[in-house]
Short mmCIF file of C-alpha atoms and ligand atoms in Angstrom, two decimals:
data_model
loop_
_atom_site.label_atom_id
_atom_site.label_comp_id
_atom_site.label_asym_id
_atom_site.label_seq_id
_atom_site.Cartn_x
_atom_site.Cartn_y
_atom_site.Cartn_z
CA MET O 1 19.33 -113.96 53.11
CA LYS O 2 21.81 -111.68 55.04
CA SER O 3 20.69 -113.17 58.40
CA ILE O 4 21.22 -116.68 57.05
CA GLN O 5 24.92 -115.81 56.26
CA SER O 6 25.42 -114.19 59.68
CA ASN O 7 23.82 -117.14 61.44
CA ILE O 8 26.23 -119.55 59.71
CA LYS O 9 29.01 -117.26 60.46
CA LYS O 10 28.09 -117.44 64.11
CA ALA O 11 27.72 -121.22 64.04
CA LYS O 12 31.21 -121.40 62.42
CA LYS O 13 32.76 -119.14 65.01
CA TYR O 14 31.64 -121.39 67.91
CA LEU O 15 32.57 -124.50 66.07
CA VAL O 16 36.12 -123.16 65.35
CA LYS O 17 36.45 -122.42 69.00
CA LYS O 18 35.66 -126.10 69.70
CA HIS O 19 32.18 -125.53 71.15
CA CYS O 20 29.06 -127.48 70.30
CA VAL O 21 26.28 -126.04 68.14
CA ALA O 22 22.95 -127.46 67.35
CA VAL O 23 22.34 -127.84 63.47
CA PRO O 24 19.30 -128.71 61.53
CA THR O 25 19.21 -131.61 59.14
CA GLU O 26 16.56 -133.15 56.89
CA THR O 27 16.11 -135.86 59.45
CA VAL O 28 16.53 -134.48 63.03
CA TYR O 29 18.45 -131.76 64.72
CA GLY O 30 22.17 -132.74 65.35
CA LEU O 31 24.49 -131.59 68.08
CA ALA O 32 27.58 -130.68 66.20
CA GLY O 33 31.34 -130.50 66.97
CA ASN O 34 34.57 -130.55 65.09
CA ALA O 35 35.13 -134.29 64.34
CA TYR O 36 38.95 -133.75 64.38
CA SER O 37 39.05 -132.27 67.86
CA ASP O 38 39.03 -134.44 71.16
CA ILE O 39 37.83 -131.47 73.16
CA SER O 40 34.85 -130.85 70.90
CA ILE O 41 33.89 -134.50 70.82
CA LYS O 42 34.18 -135.00 74.55
CA LYS O 43 31.81 -131.88 75.06
CA ILE O 44 29.18 -133.70 72.88
CA PHE O 45 29.29 -136.88 74.87
CA LYS O 46 29.04 -134.80 78.12
CA LEU O 47 26.05 -132.72 77.05
CA LYS O 48 24.11 -135.81 75.66
CA LYS O 49 25.12 -137.89 78.78
CA ARG O 50 26.02 -140.57 76.14
CA PRO O 51 28.15 -143.58 76.93
CA LEU O 52 31.60 -143.20 75.41
CA ASN O 53 31.28 -146.58 73.67
CA ASN O 54 28.48 -145.33 71.46
CA PRO O 55 30.23 -143.89 68.37
CA LEU O 56 29.13 -140.79 66.58
CA ILE O 57 28.16 -140.00 62.83
CA VAL O 58 30.35 -137.71 61.11
CA HIS O 59 28.88 -135.26 58.46
CA TYR O 60 30.70 -134.20 55.26
CA TYR O 61 30.06 -131.86 52.59
CA ASP O 62 30.91 -134.27 49.73
CA ILE O 63 32.92 -137.26 48.77
CA ASN O 64 36.19 -135.44 48.36
CA LYS O 65 36.62 -134.41 51.86
CA LEU O 66 35.47 -137.87 53.11
CA GLN O 67 38.24 -139.61 51.18
CA GLU O 68 40.86 -137.97 53.63
CA ASP O 69 39.29 -140.17 56.38
CA CYS O 70 37.73 -143.33 54.98
CA TYR O 71 38.17 -145.91 52.23
CA ILE O 72 35.30 -146.15 49.81
CA ASN O 73 34.03 -149.08 47.85
CA ASP O 74 31.70 -149.73 44.93
CA ASN O 75 28.56 -150.14 46.90
CA PHE O 76 29.20 -146.85 48.55
CA ILE O 77 29.77 -145.16 45.16
CA LYS O 78 26.40 -146.46 43.89
CA LEU O 79 24.34 -145.37 47.02
CA TYR O 80 26.28 -142.07 47.26
CA LYS O 81 25.50 -141.08 43.73
CA LYS O 82 21.82 -142.04 44.16
CA PHE O 83 20.98 -140.80 47.70
CA SER O 84 23.44 -138.32 48.90
CA PRO O 85 22.97 -135.71 50.20
CA GLY O 86 20.13 -137.49 52.02
CA PRO O 87 18.99 -139.52 54.91
CA ILE O 88 21.41 -142.41 54.74
CA THR O 89 24.43 -143.03 56.91
CA PHE O 90 27.33 -145.33 55.56
CA ILE O 91 29.59 -147.39 57.72
CA LEU O 92 33.08 -147.40 56.11
CA LYS O 93 36.52 -148.42 57.04
CA LEU O 94 38.66 -145.64 58.67
CA LYS O 95 41.99 -144.76 57.26
CA LYS O 96 44.84 -145.09 59.56
CA LYS O 97 46.04 -141.55 58.76
CA SER O 98 42.50 -140.07 59.36
CA LYS O 99 42.46 -137.11 61.67
CA ILE O 100 39.06 -138.14 63.29
CA SER O 101 39.22 -137.93 67.05
CA LYS O 102 39.43 -141.36 68.69
CA PHE O 103 36.59 -140.37 70.76
CA VAL O 104 34.22 -140.26 67.80
CA THR O 105 34.70 -144.06 66.98
CA ASN O 106 35.48 -145.30 70.43
CA LYS O 107 38.79 -146.43 68.86
CA ASN O 108 36.92 -148.51 66.32
CA LYS O 109 38.22 -149.11 62.84
CA SER O 110 34.98 -148.11 61.15
CA LEU O 111 33.39 -144.73 60.80
CA ALA O 112 29.61 -143.70 60.27
CA VAL O 113 29.36 -140.94 57.75
CA ARG O 114 26.53 -138.96 56.22
CA PHE O 115 26.09 -136.13 53.81
CA PRO O 116 23.09 -134.12 55.17
CA LYS O 117 20.75 -132.38 52.83
CA HIS O 118 19.53 -129.47 54.82
CA ARG O 119 20.64 -126.14 52.94
CA LEU O 120 21.89 -124.45 56.00
CA PHE O 121 23.86 -127.41 57.31
CA ARG O 122 25.45 -127.92 53.79
CA GLN O 123 26.44 -124.15 53.67
CA LEU O 124 28.07 -124.52 57.12
CA LEU O 125 29.92 -127.60 56.14
CA LYS O 126 31.20 -125.96 53.00
CA ASN O 127 32.66 -123.16 55.16
CA LEU O 128 34.50 -125.34 57.50
CA ASP O 129 37.79 -127.12 57.09
CA PHE O 130 36.78 -129.96 59.30
CA PRO O 131 33.84 -132.43 59.19
CA LEU O 132 31.13 -132.28 61.90
CA ALA O 133 30.39 -135.11 64.19
CA ALA O 134 26.70 -134.81 65.23
CA PRO O 135 24.60 -137.14 66.99
CA SER O 136 20.87 -136.35 67.40
CA ALA O 137 20.31 -133.35 69.66
CA ASN O 138 18.85 -134.94 72.58
CA ILE O 139 19.93 -136.46 75.88
CA SER O 140 20.72 -140.13 75.43
CA THR O 141 17.77 -142.58 75.07
CA LYS O 142 15.33 -139.64 74.79
CA LEU O 143 13.32 -138.38 71.78
CA SER O 144 15.31 -136.74 69.06
CA SER O 145 14.65 -132.98 68.37
CA VAL O 146 12.94 -131.86 65.19
CA GLN O 147 12.72 -128.23 65.94
CA VAL O 148 14.54 -125.48 67.77
CA SER O 149 12.06 -125.59 70.81
CA ASP O 150 12.93 -129.38 71.25
CA VAL O 151 16.64 -128.61 71.31
CA VAL O 152 15.93 -126.01 74.11
CA ASP O 153 13.70 -128.47 75.88
CA GLU O 154 16.62 -130.91 75.97
CA PHE O 155 19.55 -128.78 76.69
CA GLY O 156 18.28 -125.27 77.90
CA SER O 157 21.17 -122.86 77.92
CA LYS O 158 23.90 -125.58 78.10
CA ILE O 159 24.59 -125.13 74.32
CA LYS O 160 26.20 -122.02 72.88
CA TYR O 161 24.19 -121.76 69.77
CA ILE O 162 21.30 -123.20 67.75
CA LEU O 163 21.32 -122.73 63.98
CA ASP O 164 17.51 -122.38 63.23
CA GLY O 165 16.53 -124.34 60.23
CA GLY O 166 12.83 -124.73 60.82
CA LYS O 167 11.06 -128.00 61.33
CA CYS O 168 12.91 -131.08 60.03
CA GLN O 169 11.39 -132.42 56.78
CA ILE O 170 11.67 -136.16 57.44
CA GLY O 171 11.37 -136.22 61.16
CA VAL O 172 13.12 -139.59 61.87
CA GLU O 173 16.85 -140.38 61.80
CA SER O 174 18.80 -141.56 58.73
CA THR O 175 18.95 -145.23 57.67
CA ILE O 176 22.32 -146.79 58.55
CA ILE O 177 23.94 -149.25 56.28
CA ASN O 178 27.13 -151.14 57.11
CA LEU O 179 29.31 -151.40 54.01
CA THR O 180 32.41 -152.65 55.67
CA SER O 181 31.40 -156.27 54.80
CA LYS O 182 28.28 -157.75 53.17
CA PRO O 183 25.77 -154.78 53.12
CA SER O 184 23.40 -154.82 56.19
CA ILE O 185 21.00 -152.37 57.65
CA LEU O 186 21.88 -151.32 61.19
CA ARG O 187 18.91 -148.95 61.83
CA LEU O 188 15.73 -148.22 59.83
CA GLY O 189 15.48 -144.67 58.98
CA GLY O 190 14.30 -141.98 56.53
CA LEU O 191 15.35 -143.85 53.39
CA ASP O 192 13.32 -146.87 52.47
CA ILE O 193 15.35 -150.10 52.29
CA SER O 194 13.66 -151.29 49.07
CA LYS O 195 15.15 -148.20 47.34
CA ILE O 196 18.61 -149.28 48.57
CA GLU O 197 18.07 -152.91 47.36
CA LYS O 198 17.00 -151.53 43.93
CA VAL O 199 20.27 -149.60 43.55
CA LEU O 200 22.47 -152.55 44.93
CA LYS O 201 20.54 -155.08 43.15
CA ILE O 202 20.71 -157.45 46.07
CA LYS O 203 18.65 -158.21 49.13
CA VAL O 204 20.28 -156.44 52.05
CA LEU O 205 20.41 -157.94 55.53
CA ILE O 206 18.49 -156.33 58.28
CA ASN O 207 20.45 -156.43 61.48
CA THR O 208 18.72 -153.81 63.66
CA ASN O 209 18.46 -156.19 66.64
CA SER O 210 21.76 -157.79 66.48
CA LYS O 211 22.95 -159.66 69.45
CA LYS O 212 26.43 -158.19 68.98
CA LYS O 213 25.08 -154.59 69.06
CA ILE O 214 27.13 -152.68 66.58
CA ALA O 215 24.96 -149.60 66.49
CA PRO O 216 23.62 -148.75 69.99
CA GLY O 217 20.73 -147.20 68.19
CA GLN O 218 19.85 -150.85 68.06
CA PHE O 219 19.59 -151.06 71.79
CA PRO O 220 16.00 -151.90 72.96
CA LEU O 221 15.28 -148.77 75.01
CA HIS O 222 15.63 -145.68 72.87
CA TYR O 223 13.58 -142.73 71.61
CA SER O 224 11.72 -142.66 74.92
CA PRO O 225 9.17 -140.00 75.57
CA GLY O 226 9.63 -140.60 79.20
CA ILE O 227 6.29 -142.24 79.93
CA PRO O 228 4.86 -145.55 79.14
CA LEU O 229 3.67 -146.24 75.60
CA ARG O 230 1.70 -149.06 74.13
CA THR O 231 1.32 -149.89 70.45
CA ASN O 232 -1.37 -151.56 68.20
CA VAL O 233 -4.20 -150.20 70.43
CA LYS O 234 -7.74 -150.28 69.37
CA ILE O 235 -9.36 -148.61 72.29
CA PRO O 236 -7.31 -146.39 74.72
CA LYS O 237 -7.73 -146.58 78.51
CA LYS O 238 -9.12 -143.69 80.48
CA ASN O 239 -6.43 -140.99 80.98
CA GLU O 240 -4.43 -142.30 78.14
CA ALA O 241 -3.35 -140.00 75.14
CA PHE O 242 -4.36 -141.70 71.96
CA LEU O 243 -2.03 -141.24 69.00
CA LEU O 244 -3.76 -141.94 65.64
CA ILE O 245 -2.68 -142.20 61.97
CA LYS O 246 -5.46 -140.31 60.52
CA LYS O 247 -8.10 -137.63 61.56
CA ARG O 248 -11.51 -138.92 63.04
CA LYS O 249 -14.77 -137.29 62.91
CA ILE O 250 -15.38 -137.35 66.60
CA LYS O 251 -13.18 -134.78 68.37
CA LEU O 252 -11.71 -135.80 71.76
CA LYS O 253 -9.31 -134.02 73.86
CA ASN O 254 -6.96 -136.98 74.18
CA TYR O 255 -6.84 -137.68 70.40
CA PHE O 256 -3.61 -136.65 68.58
CA TYR O 257 -3.25 -137.11 64.94
CA LEU O 258 0.00 -138.13 63.15
CA SER O 259 -1.51 -137.08 59.74
CA LYS O 260 -4.78 -135.97 58.34
CA LYS O 261 -5.20 -138.78 55.81
CA ASN O 262 -3.12 -141.92 56.72
CA ASP O 263 -0.06 -140.31 55.17
CA LEU O 264 3.04 -142.13 56.66
CA LYS O 265 5.50 -139.49 55.60
CA HIS O 266 3.55 -136.76 57.49
CA ALA O 267 3.28 -139.27 60.41
CA ALA O 268 7.01 -139.59 60.46
CA LYS O 269 7.47 -135.80 60.38
CA ASN O 270 4.98 -135.32 63.27
CA LEU O 271 5.93 -138.34 65.34
CA TYR O 272 8.60 -137.10 67.79
CA SER O 273 7.00 -133.59 68.24
CA LEU O 274 3.56 -135.04 68.94
CA LEU O 275 5.08 -137.49 71.63
CA ARG O 276 6.79 -134.56 73.23
CA LYS O 277 3.48 -132.47 73.09
CA ILE O 278 1.53 -135.38 74.68
CA LYS O 279 4.09 -135.46 77.65
CA LYS O 280 4.02 -131.72 78.00
CA ASN O 281 0.21 -131.69 78.19
CA GLY O 282 0.51 -133.80 81.28
CA TYR O 283 -0.47 -137.35 80.17
CA ARG O 284 1.13 -140.26 81.98
CA MET O 285 0.49 -142.87 79.38
CA ILE O 286 0.34 -143.08 75.54
CA ALA O 287 -1.52 -145.51 73.43
CA VAL O 288 -0.90 -145.67 69.78
CA GLU O 289 -3.06 -147.32 67.12
CA LYS O 290 -1.68 -149.66 64.66
CA ILE O 291 0.57 -148.04 62.10
CA PRO O 292 0.77 -149.70 58.61
CA ASN O 293 4.14 -151.52 58.39
CA ILE O 294 5.13 -150.25 54.92
CA GLY O 295 7.68 -147.76 53.64
CA ILE O 296 8.62 -145.25 56.36
CA GLY O 297 5.73 -146.89 58.60
CA LYS O 298 8.44 -149.56 59.20
CA THR O 299 10.66 -146.90 60.74
CA ILE O 300 7.81 -145.45 62.77
CA ASN O 301 6.95 -148.89 64.24
CA ASP O 302 10.71 -149.53 65.03
CA ARG O 303 10.82 -146.14 67.01
CA LEU O 304 7.46 -146.93 68.76
CA ASN O 305 8.41 -150.42 69.57
CA ARG O 306 11.80 -149.14 71.27
CA ALA O 307 9.82 -146.38 72.99
CA SER O 308 7.45 -148.93 74.40
CA ARG O 309 10.15 -150.63 76.33
CA TYR O 310 10.19 -147.80 78.90
O1 TXA G 1 19.69 -138.61 60.93
C1 TXA G 1 20.62 -138.92 61.64
O2 TXA G 1 21.38 -139.98 61.44
C2 TXA G 1 21.00 -138.03 62.83
C3 TXA G 1 21.38 -136.61 62.29
C4 TXA G 1 21.71 -135.52 63.22
O3 TXA G 1 22.38 -136.73 61.33
N1 TXA G 1 21.95 -138.39 63.73
C5 TXA G 1 21.91 -139.48 64.44
O4 TXA G 1 22.89 -139.72 65.25
O5 TXA G 1 20.87 -140.12 64.63
P1 TXA G 1 22.92 -140.70 66.63
O6 TXA G 1 24.25 -140.62 67.09
O7 TXA G 1 21.82 -140.27 67.50
O8 TXA G 1 22.76 -142.10 66.05
C6 TXA G 1 23.80 -142.58 65.43
C7 TXA G 1 23.76 -144.13 65.46
C8 TXA G 1 23.99 -144.67 66.86
O9 TXA G 1 23.04 -145.59 66.97
C9 TXA G 1 25.44 -145.21 66.76
O10 TXA G 1 25.56 -146.31 67.62
C10 TXA G 1 25.54 -145.56 65.39
O11 TXA G 1 24.90 -144.66 64.68
N2 TXA G 1 26.85 -145.67 64.85
C11 TXA G 1 27.93 -144.59 64.92
N3 TXA G 1 29.06 -144.95 64.47
C12 TXA G 1 28.96 -146.37 64.10
C13 TXA G 1 29.94 -147.34 63.65
N4 TXA G 1 31.05 -146.91 63.32
N5 TXA G 1 29.44 -148.62 63.41
C14 TXA G 1 28.13 -148.89 63.71
N6 TXA G 1 27.14 -147.99 64.26
C15 TXA G 1 27.55 -146.65 64.34
MG1 MG G 2 20.11 -140.55 68.59
#
């Protein structure tokens, strides 16, 4: 308990000094910086090698702080009450008087906001008088990080501090919903769209491959393990790592299991770390068996399809 407090204090110290700190969330690790500071935000873009036109998500403790920066609406309130804190990101209209750094939004008039669920991240946010911009803690277009060792793989000693919150529970990024006009999904993620539709009582548009790319997470190449990957494979080629949804009786060195028993939530949690492991083990190609396209399986397939465009 004591060490948790002192770790949060350390993270706070670096953030107040405008440094970047890696933080755990229930989805993936984030690379956090003071959302009100141009200096902090520029550091995030530089570390991630991220194009400046790809805006960041800002993380808040609760709705009270958010209202200083954004306009809220009825759909937001309904979803916030039901799902926040949790794996959903809302696109809202930015207030003119907001203090959000113009680098966060690339001077756009909308802001992506999220209320993360991880206990440590929430404690940290509660202790700060500014919200935290935090994209996923990985080099742009690469795999997101789901544990401290992944963050170290990505950035080495380039970041000042990593707040260790263990392995991320969900393992894939948040679902993004645009609420600045008719609700539409910009990125599939940790929260099932059917649950969102139940609350809003409407069918929401899915706009994840929009020609007018609002969220660059929609860009075809993303979530790349850095080696070719093919999906819906029945029989792998010689030398390919084979990623499977459930355990098989035969044990082969190149078999990697996303879950023991066809459990899609487990599969999502293990997805990025297994892809990293396969690459680390020296494989040059990955074959993935067909993943059921239901629930969070849709998000897994979205990520695999983007990863396959390497
Ligand atoms: O689960 C998550 O959402 C994680 C954790 C750390 O919170 N964060 C995350 O951030 O995935 P990032 O930056 O890797 O992905 C954010 C996505 C990007 O595709 C970005 O283009 C989109 O959100 N985005 C940010 N601001 C936006 C805006 N105003 N309008 C539309 N899309 C936006
Ligand atoms: Mg990302």
